[in-house]
Amino acid sequence: MRDPAAYSAHERLLREARARPELWRLVLGLVIILTLYIALNSVLFAVVGRLLASHRDQGLLQATSAFTTLVLLISFGFLTLGVAVAARQLQHRSLASILGPFSLFLRQFWQVFRALVILGLVMMVLPPYGMGEPLTQNLALSTWLLLFPLSAIAVLIQTSAEEVLFRGYIQQSLAARFRSPVIWIGLPSVLFAAGHYAPGITGENALLVAVWSCVFGLLAADLTARAGTLGPAIAMHFMNNTIALLFISLPETLSGLALYLLPFGMSESGLLRQWLFVDFAAMIVSWLTARLALRR
């Protein structure tokens, strides 16, 4: 994963960033991104909170209804907006330069996404079968199908935003300043893991979930450096979250758009922990599949 020659394509993402590689630009940019994200989300949530005044028990931040889940996922678009503003003001870069050449970005996204869909279908027919207990139907199939196009767009907004920030703005800014992949792959992945560390929700599994997120970040960063665009990383992230949010979701949070709910929660120290290890293996296989798809 750390062969410099394998990362030569990454240079096309760094040309403009190298012109202004100072670390203060990255730090100030993150302040701008966070400030815009919090401010715009506060306005959005205040408006939505008024609309849901008679249904406060649904909980906006938990996003356990279809509407609140859509709102929360779409709100990640403010993160992308923040990156676009910070990159333009501090590095004189466009959002397009962070994504990579558009035609190549789209082609690589489709190559990886198509391969991962095929992998997912294959894995569906392989053991282990079942999740230990029967799944709970969350939405009627007709409702789920009606919502699916909008749901998929919302997940794409959310996953793209995280990739644009971590594998885009942060990784590229660090790579423009430091040669070692240990820094520009490792640090964004640690920050990505920190953002997913939530002991209040995941309980005893909090550290394991954070480690899972860190490994995912490392693999997504590796794909980005090999491909020279964010297409493959977004495709892998989008595929992962589509399954986890739209098909079979955990019941506590971001479950409003899922067809089925798992029979255990995020703080479950038994079954969830076992399935997290299965998910680790699936993540590695997905990364290898993505790498093979990019060679075609």
PDB file of C-alpha atoms in Angstrom:
ATOM      1  CA  MET A   1       0.000   0.000   0.000  1.00  0.00           C
ATOM      2  CA  ARG A   2       2.973   2.324   0.482  1.00  0.00           C
ATOM      3  CA  ASP A   3       4.895   1.784  -2.779  1.00  0.00           C
ATOM      4  CA  PRO A   4       5.617   5.341  -4.021  1.00  0.00           C
ATOM      5  CA  ALA A   5       5.663   4.195  -7.665  1.00  0.00           C
ATOM      6  CA  ALA A   6       2.119   2.899  -7.304  1.00  0.00           C
ATOM      7  CA  TYR A   7       1.006   6.384  -6.292  1.00  0.00           C
ATOM      8  CA  SER A   8       2.309   8.319  -9.282  1.00  0.00           C
ATOM      9  CA  ALA A   9      -1.262   9.044 -10.457  1.00  0.00           C
ATOM     10  CA  HIS A  10      -1.818  10.946  -7.219  1.00  0.00           C
ATOM     11  CA  GLU A  11       0.410  13.707  -8.548  1.00  0.00           C
ATOM     12  CA  ARG A  12      -2.336  14.934 -10.888  1.00  0.00           C
ATOM     13  CA  LEU A  13      -4.390  15.832  -7.800  1.00  0.00           C
ATOM     14  CA  LEU A  14      -1.511  17.738  -6.224  1.00  0.00           C
ATOM     15  CA  ARG A  15      -0.423  20.127  -8.956  1.00  0.00           C
ATOM     16  CA  GLU A  16      -2.473  23.088  -7.768  1.00  0.00           C
ATOM     17  CA  ALA A  17      -2.126  22.223  -4.082  1.00  0.00           C
ATOM     18  CA  ARG A  18       1.678  22.237  -4.360  1.00  0.00           C
ATOM     19  CA  ALA A  19       1.589  25.909  -5.282  1.00  0.00           C
ATOM     20  CA  ARG A  20       0.333  26.744  -1.774  1.00  0.00           C
ATOM     21  CA  PRO A  21       1.377  23.885   0.536  1.00  0.00           C
ATOM     22  CA  GLU A  22       1.596  25.805   3.820  1.00  0.00           C
ATOM     23  CA  LEU A  23       0.028  23.936   6.736  1.00  0.00           C
ATOM     24  CA  TRP A  24      -1.689  27.058   8.031  1.00  0.00           C
ATOM     25  CA  ARG A  25      -3.824  27.019   4.894  1.00  0.00           C
ATOM     26  CA  LEU A  26      -5.002  23.499   5.701  1.00  0.00           C
ATOM     27  CA  VAL A  27      -5.720  24.326   9.344  1.00  0.00           C
ATOM     28  CA  LEU A  28      -7.532  27.577   8.533  1.00  0.00           C
ATOM     29  CA  GLY A  29      -9.411  25.767   5.776  1.00  0.00           C
ATOM     30  CA  LEU A  30     -10.640  23.157   8.247  1.00  0.00           C
ATOM     31  CA  VAL A  31     -11.840  25.951  10.538  1.00  0.00           C
ATOM     32  CA  ILE A  32     -13.767  27.499   7.619  1.00  0.00           C
ATOM     33  CA  ILE A  33     -15.240  24.134   6.635  1.00  0.00           C
ATOM     34  CA  LEU A  34     -16.330  23.295  10.173  1.00  0.00           C
ATOM     35  CA  THR A  35     -17.762  26.766  10.768  1.00  0.00           C
ATOM     36  CA  LEU A  36     -19.814  26.730   7.572  1.00  0.00           C
ATOM     37  CA  TYR A  37     -20.981  23.170   8.193  1.00  0.00           C
ATOM     38  CA  ILE A  38     -22.133  23.885  11.743  1.00  0.00           C
ATOM     39  CA  ALA A  39     -23.730  27.238  10.885  1.00  0.00           C
ATOM     40  CA  LEU A  40     -25.665  26.014   7.853  1.00  0.00           C
ATOM     41  CA  ASN A  41     -26.731  22.816   9.601  1.00  0.00           C
ATOM     42  CA  SER A  42     -27.963  24.847  12.575  1.00  0.00           C
ATOM     43  CA  VAL A  43     -30.211  26.831  10.248  1.00  0.00           C
ATOM     44  CA  LEU A  44     -31.399  23.706   8.458  1.00  0.00           C
ATOM     45  CA  PHE A  45     -32.110  21.793  11.659  1.00  0.00           C
ATOM     46  CA  ALA A  46     -33.915  24.794  13.151  1.00  0.00           C
ATOM     47  CA  VAL A  47     -36.221  24.928  10.131  1.00  0.00           C
ATOM     48  CA  VAL A  48     -36.774  21.173  10.126  1.00  0.00           C
ATOM     49  CA  GLY A  49     -37.271  21.223  13.898  1.00  0.00           C
ATOM     50  CA  ARG A  50     -40.158  23.620  13.459  1.00  0.00           C
ATOM     51  CA  LEU A  51     -41.680  21.395  10.798  1.00  0.00           C
ATOM     52  CA  LEU A  52     -41.403  18.427  13.152  1.00  0.00           C
ATOM     53  CA  ALA A  53     -42.546  20.328  16.247  1.00  0.00           C
ATOM     54  CA  SER A  54     -45.407  17.918  16.766  1.00  0.00           C
ATOM     55  CA  HIS A  55     -43.145  14.881  16.296  1.00  0.00           C
ATOM     56  CA  ARG A  56     -40.118  15.696  18.435  1.00  0.00           C
ATOM     57  CA  ASP A  57     -40.002  12.147  19.733  1.00  0.00           C
ATOM     58  CA  GLN A  58     -38.718  11.047  16.324  1.00  0.00           C
ATOM     59  CA  GLY A  59     -35.398  12.772  17.006  1.00  0.00           C
ATOM     60  CA  LEU A  60     -33.751  14.625  14.147  1.00  0.00           C
ATOM     61  CA  LEU A  61     -30.195  13.685  15.016  1.00  0.00           C
ATOM     62  CA  GLN A  62     -31.091  10.007  15.393  1.00  0.00           C
ATOM     63  CA  ALA A  63     -32.778  10.070  11.956  1.00  0.00           C
ATOM     64  CA  THR A  64     -35.095   7.141  12.561  1.00  0.00           C
ATOM     65  CA  SER A  65     -37.785   8.304  10.120  1.00  0.00           C
ATOM     66  CA  ALA A  66     -37.435   8.476   6.345  1.00  0.00           C
ATOM     67  CA  PHE A  67     -37.736  12.270   6.281  1.00  0.00           C
ATOM     68  CA  THR A  68     -35.208  12.973   9.032  1.00  0.00           C
ATOM     69  CA  THR A  69     -32.750  10.469   7.568  1.00  0.00           C
ATOM     70  CA  LEU A  70     -32.970  12.206   4.195  1.00  0.00           C
ATOM     71  CA  VAL A  71     -32.450  15.602   5.831  1.00  0.00           C
ATOM     72  CA  LEU A  72     -29.412  14.437   7.781  1.00  0.00           C
ATOM     73  CA  LEU A  73     -27.789  12.757   4.790  1.00  0.00           C
ATOM     74  CA  ILE A  74     -28.412  15.701   2.456  1.00  0.00           C
ATOM     75  CA  SER A  75     -27.029  18.104   5.082  1.00  0.00           C
ATOM     76  CA  PHE A  76     -23.584  16.636   4.382  1.00  0.00           C
ATOM     77  CA  GLY A  77     -23.690  18.688   1.203  1.00  0.00           C
ATOM     78  CA  PHE A  78     -22.738  21.656   3.395  1.00  0.00           C
ATOM     79  CA  LEU A  79     -19.455  19.838   4.064  1.00  0.00           C
ATOM     80  CA  THR A  80     -18.718  19.741   0.338  1.00  0.00           C
ATOM     81  CA  LEU A  81     -19.668  23.408   0.080  1.00  0.00           C
ATOM     82  CA  GLY A  82     -17.257  24.226   2.908  1.00  0.00           C
ATOM     83  CA  VAL A  83     -14.431  22.382   1.168  1.00  0.00           C
ATOM     84  CA  ALA A  84     -15.165  24.228  -2.086  1.00  0.00           C
ATOM     85  CA  VAL A  85     -15.030  27.610  -0.302  1.00  0.00           C
ATOM     86  CA  ALA A  86     -11.875  26.795   1.682  1.00  0.00           C
ATOM     87  CA  ALA A  87     -10.027  25.398  -1.339  1.00  0.00           C
ATOM     88  CA  ARG A  88     -10.941  28.402  -3.487  1.00  0.00           C
ATOM     89  CA  GLN A  89     -10.064  31.027  -0.891  1.00  0.00           C
ATOM     90  CA  LEU A  90      -6.895  29.506   0.538  1.00  0.00           C
ATOM     91  CA  GLN A  91      -5.421  27.381  -2.259  1.00  0.00           C
ATOM     92  CA  HIS A  92      -7.009  28.965  -5.359  1.00  0.00           C
ATOM     93  CA  ARG A  93      -8.303  25.510  -6.255  1.00  0.00           C
ATOM     94  CA  SER A  94     -11.674  24.411  -7.569  1.00  0.00           C
ATOM     95  CA  LEU A  95     -13.728  21.514  -6.271  1.00  0.00           C
ATOM     96  CA  ALA A  96     -13.184  19.854  -9.659  1.00  0.00           C
ATOM     97  CA  SER A  97      -9.419  19.819  -9.067  1.00  0.00           C
ATOM     98  CA  ILE A  98      -9.998  17.942  -5.808  1.00  0.00           C
ATOM     99  CA  LEU A  99     -12.190  15.327  -7.514  1.00  0.00           C
ATOM    100  CA  GLY A 100      -9.786  14.823 -10.413  1.00  0.00           C
ATOM    101  CA  PRO A 101     -10.301  14.957 -14.199  1.00  0.00           C
ATOM    102  CA  PHE A 102     -14.058  14.625 -14.614  1.00  0.00           C
ATOM    103  CA  SER A 103     -14.201  12.047 -17.412  1.00  0.00           C
ATOM    104  CA  LEU A 104     -11.628   9.864 -15.662  1.00  0.00           C
ATOM    105  CA  PHE A 105     -13.436  10.358 -12.333  1.00  0.00           C
ATOM    106  CA  LEU A 106     -16.711   9.115 -13.825  1.00  0.00           C
ATOM    107  CA  ARG A 107     -15.094   6.193 -15.621  1.00  0.00           C
ATOM    108  CA  GLN A 108     -13.255   5.008 -12.506  1.00  0.00           C
ATOM    109  CA  PHE A 109     -16.341   5.473 -10.332  1.00  0.00           C
ATOM    110  CA  TRP A 110     -18.374   3.286 -12.675  1.00  0.00           C
ATOM    111  CA  GLN A 111     -15.627   0.640 -13.026  1.00  0.00           C
ATOM    112  CA  VAL A 112     -15.364   0.204  -9.277  1.00  0.00           C
ATOM    113  CA  PHE A 113     -19.060   0.536  -8.497  1.00  0.00           C
ATOM    114  CA  ARG A 114     -20.017  -2.061 -11.134  1.00  0.00           C
ATOM    115  CA  ALA A 115     -17.401  -4.487  -9.799  1.00  0.00           C
ATOM    116  CA  LEU A 116     -18.604  -4.006  -6.219  1.00  0.00           C
ATOM    117  CA  VAL A 117     -22.235  -4.592  -7.205  1.00  0.00           C
ATOM    118  CA  ILE A 118     -21.214  -7.904  -8.776  1.00  0.00           C
ATOM    119  CA  LEU A 119     -19.191  -8.747  -5.656  1.00  0.00           C
ATOM    120  CA  GLY A 120     -22.190  -7.913  -3.468  1.00  0.00           C
ATOM    121  CA  LEU A 121     -24.459 -10.203  -5.467  1.00  0.00           C
ATOM    122  CA  VAL A 122     -21.933 -13.031  -5.192  1.00  0.00           C
ATOM    123  CA  MET A 123     -21.574 -12.515  -1.433  1.00  0.00           C
ATOM    124  CA  MET A 124     -25.355 -12.669  -1.024  1.00  0.00           C
ATOM    125  CA  VAL A 125     -25.394 -16.317  -2.097  1.00  0.00           C
ATOM    126  CA  LEU A 126     -22.430 -17.304   0.067  1.00  0.00           C
ATOM    127  CA  PRO A 127     -22.481 -18.209   3.787  1.00  0.00           C
ATOM    128  CA  PRO A 128     -22.929 -17.143   6.516  1.00  0.00           C
ATOM    129  CA  TYR A 129     -26.683 -17.054   6.049  1.00  0.00           C
ATOM    130  CA  GLY A 130     -28.880 -14.920   8.310  1.00  0.00           C
ATOM    131  CA  MET A 131     -27.935 -12.506  11.073  1.00  0.00           C
ATOM    132  CA  GLY A 132     -28.601 -14.757  14.058  1.00  0.00           C
ATOM    133  CA  GLU A 133     -32.226 -13.645  14.407  1.00  0.00           C
ATOM    134  CA  PRO A 134     -34.883 -12.648  11.853  1.00  0.00           C
ATOM    135  CA  LEU A 135     -34.602  -9.182  10.347  1.00  0.00           C
ATOM    136  CA  THR A 136     -37.326  -6.627  11.060  1.00  0.00           C
ATOM    137  CA  GLN A 137     -39.045  -5.007   8.087  1.00  0.00           C
ATOM    138  CA  ASN A 138     -38.701  -1.247   8.434  1.00  0.00           C
ATOM    139  CA  LEU A 139     -40.458   0.059   5.303  1.00  0.00           C
ATOM    140  CA  ALA A 140     -43.052  -1.489   3.027  1.00  0.00           C
ATOM    141  CA  LEU A 141     -41.400  -2.622  -0.205  1.00  0.00           C
ATOM    142  CA  SER A 142     -43.539  -0.241  -2.278  1.00  0.00           C
ATOM    143  CA  THR A 143     -42.561   2.737  -0.084  1.00  0.00           C
ATOM    144  CA  TRP A 144     -38.908   1.734  -0.128  1.00  0.00           C
ATOM    145  CA  LEU A 145     -38.877   1.449  -3.929  1.00  0.00           C
ATOM    146  CA  LEU A 146     -40.601   4.813  -4.293  1.00  0.00           C
ATOM    147  CA  LEU A 147     -38.023   6.474  -2.045  1.00  0.00           C
ATOM    148  CA  PHE A 148     -34.997   4.612  -3.390  1.00  0.00           C
ATOM    149  CA  PRO A 149     -33.899   7.099  -6.117  1.00  0.00           C
ATOM    150  CA  LEU A 150     -33.949  10.016  -3.665  1.00  0.00           C
ATOM    151  CA  SER A 151     -32.426   7.840  -0.931  1.00  0.00           C
ATOM    152  CA  ALA A 152     -29.542   6.828  -3.214  1.00  0.00           C
ATOM    153  CA  ILE A 153     -28.875  10.473  -4.118  1.00  0.00           C
ATOM    154  CA  ALA A 154     -28.841  11.388  -0.418  1.00  0.00           C
ATOM    155  CA  VAL A 155     -26.341   8.617   0.367  1.00  0.00           C
ATOM    156  CA  LEU A 156     -24.193   9.734  -2.573  1.00  0.00           C
ATOM    157  CA  ILE A 157     -24.187  13.295  -1.195  1.00  0.00           C
ATOM    158  CA  GLN A 158     -23.139  12.030   2.242  1.00  0.00           C
ATOM    159  CA  THR A 159     -20.401   9.672   1.078  1.00  0.00           C
ATOM    160  CA  SER A 160     -19.053  12.118  -1.505  1.00  0.00           C
ATOM    161  CA  ALA A 161     -18.805  14.830   1.144  1.00  0.00           C
ATOM    162  CA  GLU A 162     -16.725  12.664   3.460  1.00  0.00           C
ATOM    163  CA  GLU A 163     -14.418  11.615   0.637  1.00  0.00           C
ATOM    164  CA  VAL A 164     -14.040  15.187  -0.631  1.00  0.00           C
ATOM    165  CA  LEU A 165     -12.992  16.276   2.860  1.00  0.00           C
ATOM    166  CA  PHE A 166     -10.782  13.400   4.026  1.00  0.00           C
ATOM    167  CA  ARG A 167      -9.379  11.820   0.847  1.00  0.00           C
ATOM    168  CA  GLY A 168      -9.663  15.100  -1.023  1.00  0.00           C
ATOM    169  CA  TYR A 169      -8.895  18.321   0.813  1.00  0.00           C
ATOM    170  CA  ILE A 170      -6.999  16.935   3.818  1.00  0.00           C
ATOM    171  CA  GLN A 171      -5.077  14.164   2.063  1.00  0.00           C
ATOM    172  CA  GLN A 172      -4.090  16.317  -0.893  1.00  0.00           C
ATOM    173  CA  SER A 173      -3.077  19.267   1.285  1.00  0.00           C
ATOM    174  CA  LEU A 174      -0.835  17.031   3.386  1.00  0.00           C
ATOM    175  CA  ALA A 175       0.600  15.270   0.320  1.00  0.00           C
ATOM    176  CA  ALA A 176       1.491  18.666  -1.155  1.00  0.00           C
ATOM    177  CA  ARG A 177       3.565  19.376   1.963  1.00  0.00           C
ATOM    178  CA  PHE A 178       4.916  15.946   2.984  1.00  0.00           C
ATOM    179  CA  ARG A 179       6.385  13.168   0.845  1.00  0.00           C
ATOM    180  CA  SER A 180       5.657  10.268   3.189  1.00  0.00           C
ATOM    181  CA  PRO A 181       2.352   8.397   2.613  1.00  0.00           C
ATOM    182  CA  VAL A 182       2.461   7.545   6.304  1.00  0.00           C
ATOM    183  CA  ILE A 183       1.507  11.171   6.947  1.00  0.00           C
ATOM    184  CA  TRP A 184      -0.874  11.980   4.108  1.00  0.00           C
ATOM    185  CA  ILE A 185      -2.636   8.613   4.211  1.00  0.00           C
ATOM    186  CA  GLY A 186      -2.347   7.969   7.940  1.00  0.00           C
ATOM    187  CA  LEU A 187      -3.405  11.302   9.451  1.00  0.00           C
ATOM    188  CA  PRO A 188      -6.666  11.735   7.461  1.00  0.00           C
ATOM    189  CA  SER A 189      -7.556   8.127   8.314  1.00  0.00           C
ATOM    190  CA  VAL A 190      -7.024   8.754  12.017  1.00  0.00           C
ATOM    191  CA  LEU A 191      -9.177  11.898  11.799  1.00  0.00           C
ATOM    192  CA  PHE A 192     -11.827   9.897   9.923  1.00  0.00           C
ATOM    193  CA  ALA A 193     -11.778   7.298  12.708  1.00  0.00           C
ATOM    194  CA  ALA A 194     -12.058   9.999  15.373  1.00  0.00           C
ATOM    195  CA  GLY A 195     -15.180  11.309  13.651  1.00  0.00           C
ATOM    196  CA  HIS A 196     -16.744   7.852  13.960  1.00  0.00           C
ATOM    197  CA  TYR A 197     -15.809   7.338  17.617  1.00  0.00           C
ATOM    198  CA  ALA A 198     -19.140   7.555  19.442  1.00  0.00           C
ATOM    199  CA  PRO A 199     -19.150   5.635  22.742  1.00  0.00           C
ATOM    200  CA  GLY A 200     -22.509   7.169  23.631  1.00  0.00           C
ATOM    201  CA  ILE A 201     -24.055   5.281  20.720  1.00  0.00           C
ATOM    202  CA  THR A 202     -21.800   2.282  20.136  1.00  0.00           C
ATOM    203  CA  GLY A 203     -20.947   1.542  23.788  1.00  0.00           C
ATOM    204  CA  GLU A 204     -18.249  -1.098  24.215  1.00  0.00           C
ATOM    205  CA  ASN A 205     -17.915  -1.361  20.432  1.00  0.00           C
ATOM    206  CA  ALA A 206     -16.826   2.287  20.077  1.00  0.00           C
ATOM    207  CA  LEU A 207     -13.118   1.563  19.706  1.00  0.00           C
ATOM    208  CA  LEU A 208     -13.707  -1.333  17.305  1.00  0.00           C
ATOM    209  CA  VAL A 209     -15.973   0.850  15.132  1.00  0.00           C
ATOM    210  CA  ALA A 210     -13.297   3.567  15.131  1.00  0.00           C
ATOM    211  CA  VAL A 211     -10.640   1.043  14.103  1.00  0.00           C
ATOM    212  CA  TRP A 212     -12.940  -0.201  11.319  1.00  0.00           C
ATOM    213  CA  SER A 213     -13.314   3.415  10.140  1.00  0.00           C
ATOM    214  CA  CYS A 214      -9.555   3.972  10.255  1.00  0.00           C
ATOM    215  CA  VAL A 215      -8.906   0.882   8.129  1.00  0.00           C
ATOM    216  CA  PHE A 216     -11.609   1.979   5.689  1.00  0.00           C
ATOM    217  CA  GLY A 217      -9.925   5.386   5.488  1.00  0.00           C
ATOM    218  CA  LEU A 218      -6.554   3.784   4.760  1.00  0.00           C
ATOM    219  CA  LEU A 219      -8.010   1.668   1.957  1.00  0.00           C
ATOM    220  CA  ALA A 220      -9.946   4.588   0.441  1.00  0.00           C
ATOM    221  CA  ALA A 221      -6.809   6.748   0.588  1.00  0.00           C
ATOM    222  CA  ASP A 222      -4.815   4.021  -1.132  1.00  0.00           C
ATOM    223  CA  LEU A 223      -7.407   3.779  -3.931  1.00  0.00           C
ATOM    224  CA  THR A 224      -7.343   7.557  -4.383  1.00  0.00           C
ATOM    225  CA  ALA A 225      -3.559   7.646  -4.610  1.00  0.00           C
ATOM    226  CA  ARG A 226      -3.499   4.776  -7.117  1.00  0.00           C
ATOM    227  CA  ALA A 227      -6.331   6.135  -9.276  1.00  0.00           C
ATOM    228  CA  GLY A 228      -5.575   9.860  -9.296  1.00  0.00           C
ATOM    229  CA  THR A 229      -9.255  10.732  -8.746  1.00  0.00           C
ATOM    230  CA  LEU A 230     -11.772  10.391  -5.926  1.00  0.00           C
ATOM    231  CA  GLY A 231     -14.010   8.209  -8.120  1.00  0.00           C
ATOM    232  CA  PRO A 232     -12.993   4.790  -6.736  1.00  0.00           C
ATOM    233  CA  ALA A 233     -13.065   5.878  -3.084  1.00  0.00           C
ATOM    234  CA  ILE A 234     -16.503   7.462  -3.495  1.00  0.00           C
ATOM    235  CA  ALA A 235     -17.758   4.333  -5.272  1.00  0.00           C
ATOM    236  CA  MET A 236     -16.546   2.042  -2.462  1.00  0.00           C
ATOM    237  CA  HIS A 237     -17.932   4.351   0.233  1.00  0.00           C
ATOM    238  CA  PHE A 238     -21.236   4.733  -1.632  1.00  0.00           C
ATOM    239  CA  MET A 239     -21.629   0.968  -2.053  1.00  0.00           C
ATOM    240  CA  ASN A 240     -20.860   0.336   1.621  1.00  0.00           C
ATOM    241  CA  ASN A 241     -23.274   2.972   2.913  1.00  0.00           C
ATOM    242  CA  THR A 242     -26.022   2.063   0.450  1.00  0.00           C
ATOM    243  CA  ILE A 243     -26.085  -1.453   1.880  1.00  0.00           C
ATOM    244  CA  ALA A 244     -25.801  -0.242   5.480  1.00  0.00           C
ATOM    245  CA  LEU A 245     -28.385   2.558   5.235  1.00  0.00           C
ATOM    246  CA  LEU A 246     -30.843   1.513   2.529  1.00  0.00           C
ATOM    247  CA  PHE A 247     -30.956  -2.263   2.662  1.00  0.00           C
ATOM    248  CA  ILE A 248     -30.141  -3.544   6.156  1.00  0.00           C
ATOM    249  CA  SER A 249     -29.564  -0.931   8.840  1.00  0.00           C
ATOM    250  CA  LEU A 250     -28.884  -0.785  12.546  1.00  0.00           C
ATOM    251  CA  PRO A 251     -32.012   0.317  14.426  1.00  0.00           C
ATOM    252  CA  GLU A 252     -30.741   3.245  16.513  1.00  0.00           C
ATOM    253  CA  THR A 253     -29.669   5.869  14.004  1.00  0.00           C
ATOM    254  CA  LEU A 254     -29.879   6.670  10.260  1.00  0.00           C
ATOM    255  CA  SER A 255     -32.345   3.821   9.862  1.00  0.00           C
ATOM    256  CA  GLY A 256     -35.314   5.660   8.365  1.00  0.00           C
ATOM    257  CA  LEU A 257     -34.634   4.690   4.746  1.00  0.00           C
ATOM    258  CA  ALA A 258     -33.724   1.036   5.297  1.00  0.00           C
ATOM    259  CA  LEU A 259     -35.841  -1.812   4.005  1.00  0.00           C
ATOM    260  CA  TYR A 260     -34.847  -4.015   6.958  1.00  0.00           C
ATOM    261  CA  LEU A 261     -33.421  -3.482  10.437  1.00  0.00           C
ATOM    262  CA  LEU A 262     -30.849  -5.697  12.106  1.00  0.00           C
ATOM    263  CA  PRO A 263     -31.968  -7.712  15.160  1.00  0.00           C
ATOM    264  CA  PHE A 264     -29.328  -6.057  17.362  1.00  0.00           C
ATOM    265  CA  GLY A 265     -28.110  -2.533  18.132  1.00  0.00           C
ATOM    266  CA  MET A 266     -24.790  -0.728  17.829  1.00  0.00           C
ATOM    267  CA  SER A 267     -23.972  -1.203  21.505  1.00  0.00           C
ATOM    268  CA  GLU A 268     -24.551  -4.975  21.368  1.00  0.00           C
ATOM    269  CA  SER A 269     -21.272  -6.512  22.493  1.00  0.00           C
ATOM    270  CA  GLY A 270     -22.041  -9.975  21.164  1.00  0.00           C
ATOM    271  CA  LEU A 271     -23.609 -10.273  17.717  1.00  0.00           C
ATOM    272  CA  LEU A 272     -22.563  -6.862  16.415  1.00  0.00           C
ATOM    273  CA  ARG A 273     -18.951  -7.454  17.354  1.00  0.00           C
ATOM    274  CA  GLN A 274     -18.962 -10.766  15.493  1.00  0.00           C
ATOM    275  CA  TRP A 275     -20.434  -9.135  12.402  1.00  0.00           C
ATOM    276  CA  LEU A 276     -17.930  -6.290  12.556  1.00  0.00           C
ATOM    277  CA  PHE A 277     -15.149  -8.831  12.043  1.00  0.00           C
ATOM    278  CA  VAL A 278     -17.053 -10.249   9.067  1.00  0.00           C
ATOM    279  CA  ASP A 279     -17.386  -6.678   7.800  1.00  0.00           C
ATOM    280  CA  PHE A 280     -13.627  -6.182   8.136  1.00  0.00           C
ATOM    281  CA  ALA A 281     -13.087  -9.131   5.812  1.00  0.00           C
ATOM    282  CA  ALA A 282     -15.713  -7.867   3.356  1.00  0.00           C
ATOM    283  CA  MET A 283     -14.049  -4.441   3.352  1.00  0.00           C
ATOM    284  CA  ILE A 284     -10.658  -5.914   2.438  1.00  0.00           C
ATOM    285  CA  VAL A 285     -12.232  -7.984  -0.355  1.00  0.00           C
ATOM    286  CA  SER A 286     -14.024  -4.861  -1.639  1.00  0.00           C
ATOM    287  CA  TRP A 287     -10.745  -2.938  -1.719  1.00  0.00           C
ATOM    288  CA  LEU A 288      -9.000  -5.739  -3.631  1.00  0.00           C
ATOM    289  CA  THR A 289     -11.939  -5.909  -6.045  1.00  0.00           C
ATOM    290  CA  ALA A 290     -11.718  -2.160  -6.610  1.00  0.00           C
ATOM    291  CA  ARG A 291      -8.011  -2.418  -7.362  1.00  0.00           C
ATOM    292  CA  LEU A 292      -8.627  -5.178  -9.883  1.00  0.00           C
ATOM    293  CA  ALA A 293     -11.407  -3.155 -11.511  1.00  0.00           C
ATOM    294  CA  LEU A 294      -9.048  -0.190 -11.967  1.00  0.00           C
ATOM    295  CA  ARG A 295      -6.574  -2.339 -13.889  1.00  0.00           C
ATOM    296  CA  ARG A 296      -9.080  -3.028 -16.664  1.00  0.00           C
TER     297      ARG A 296
END
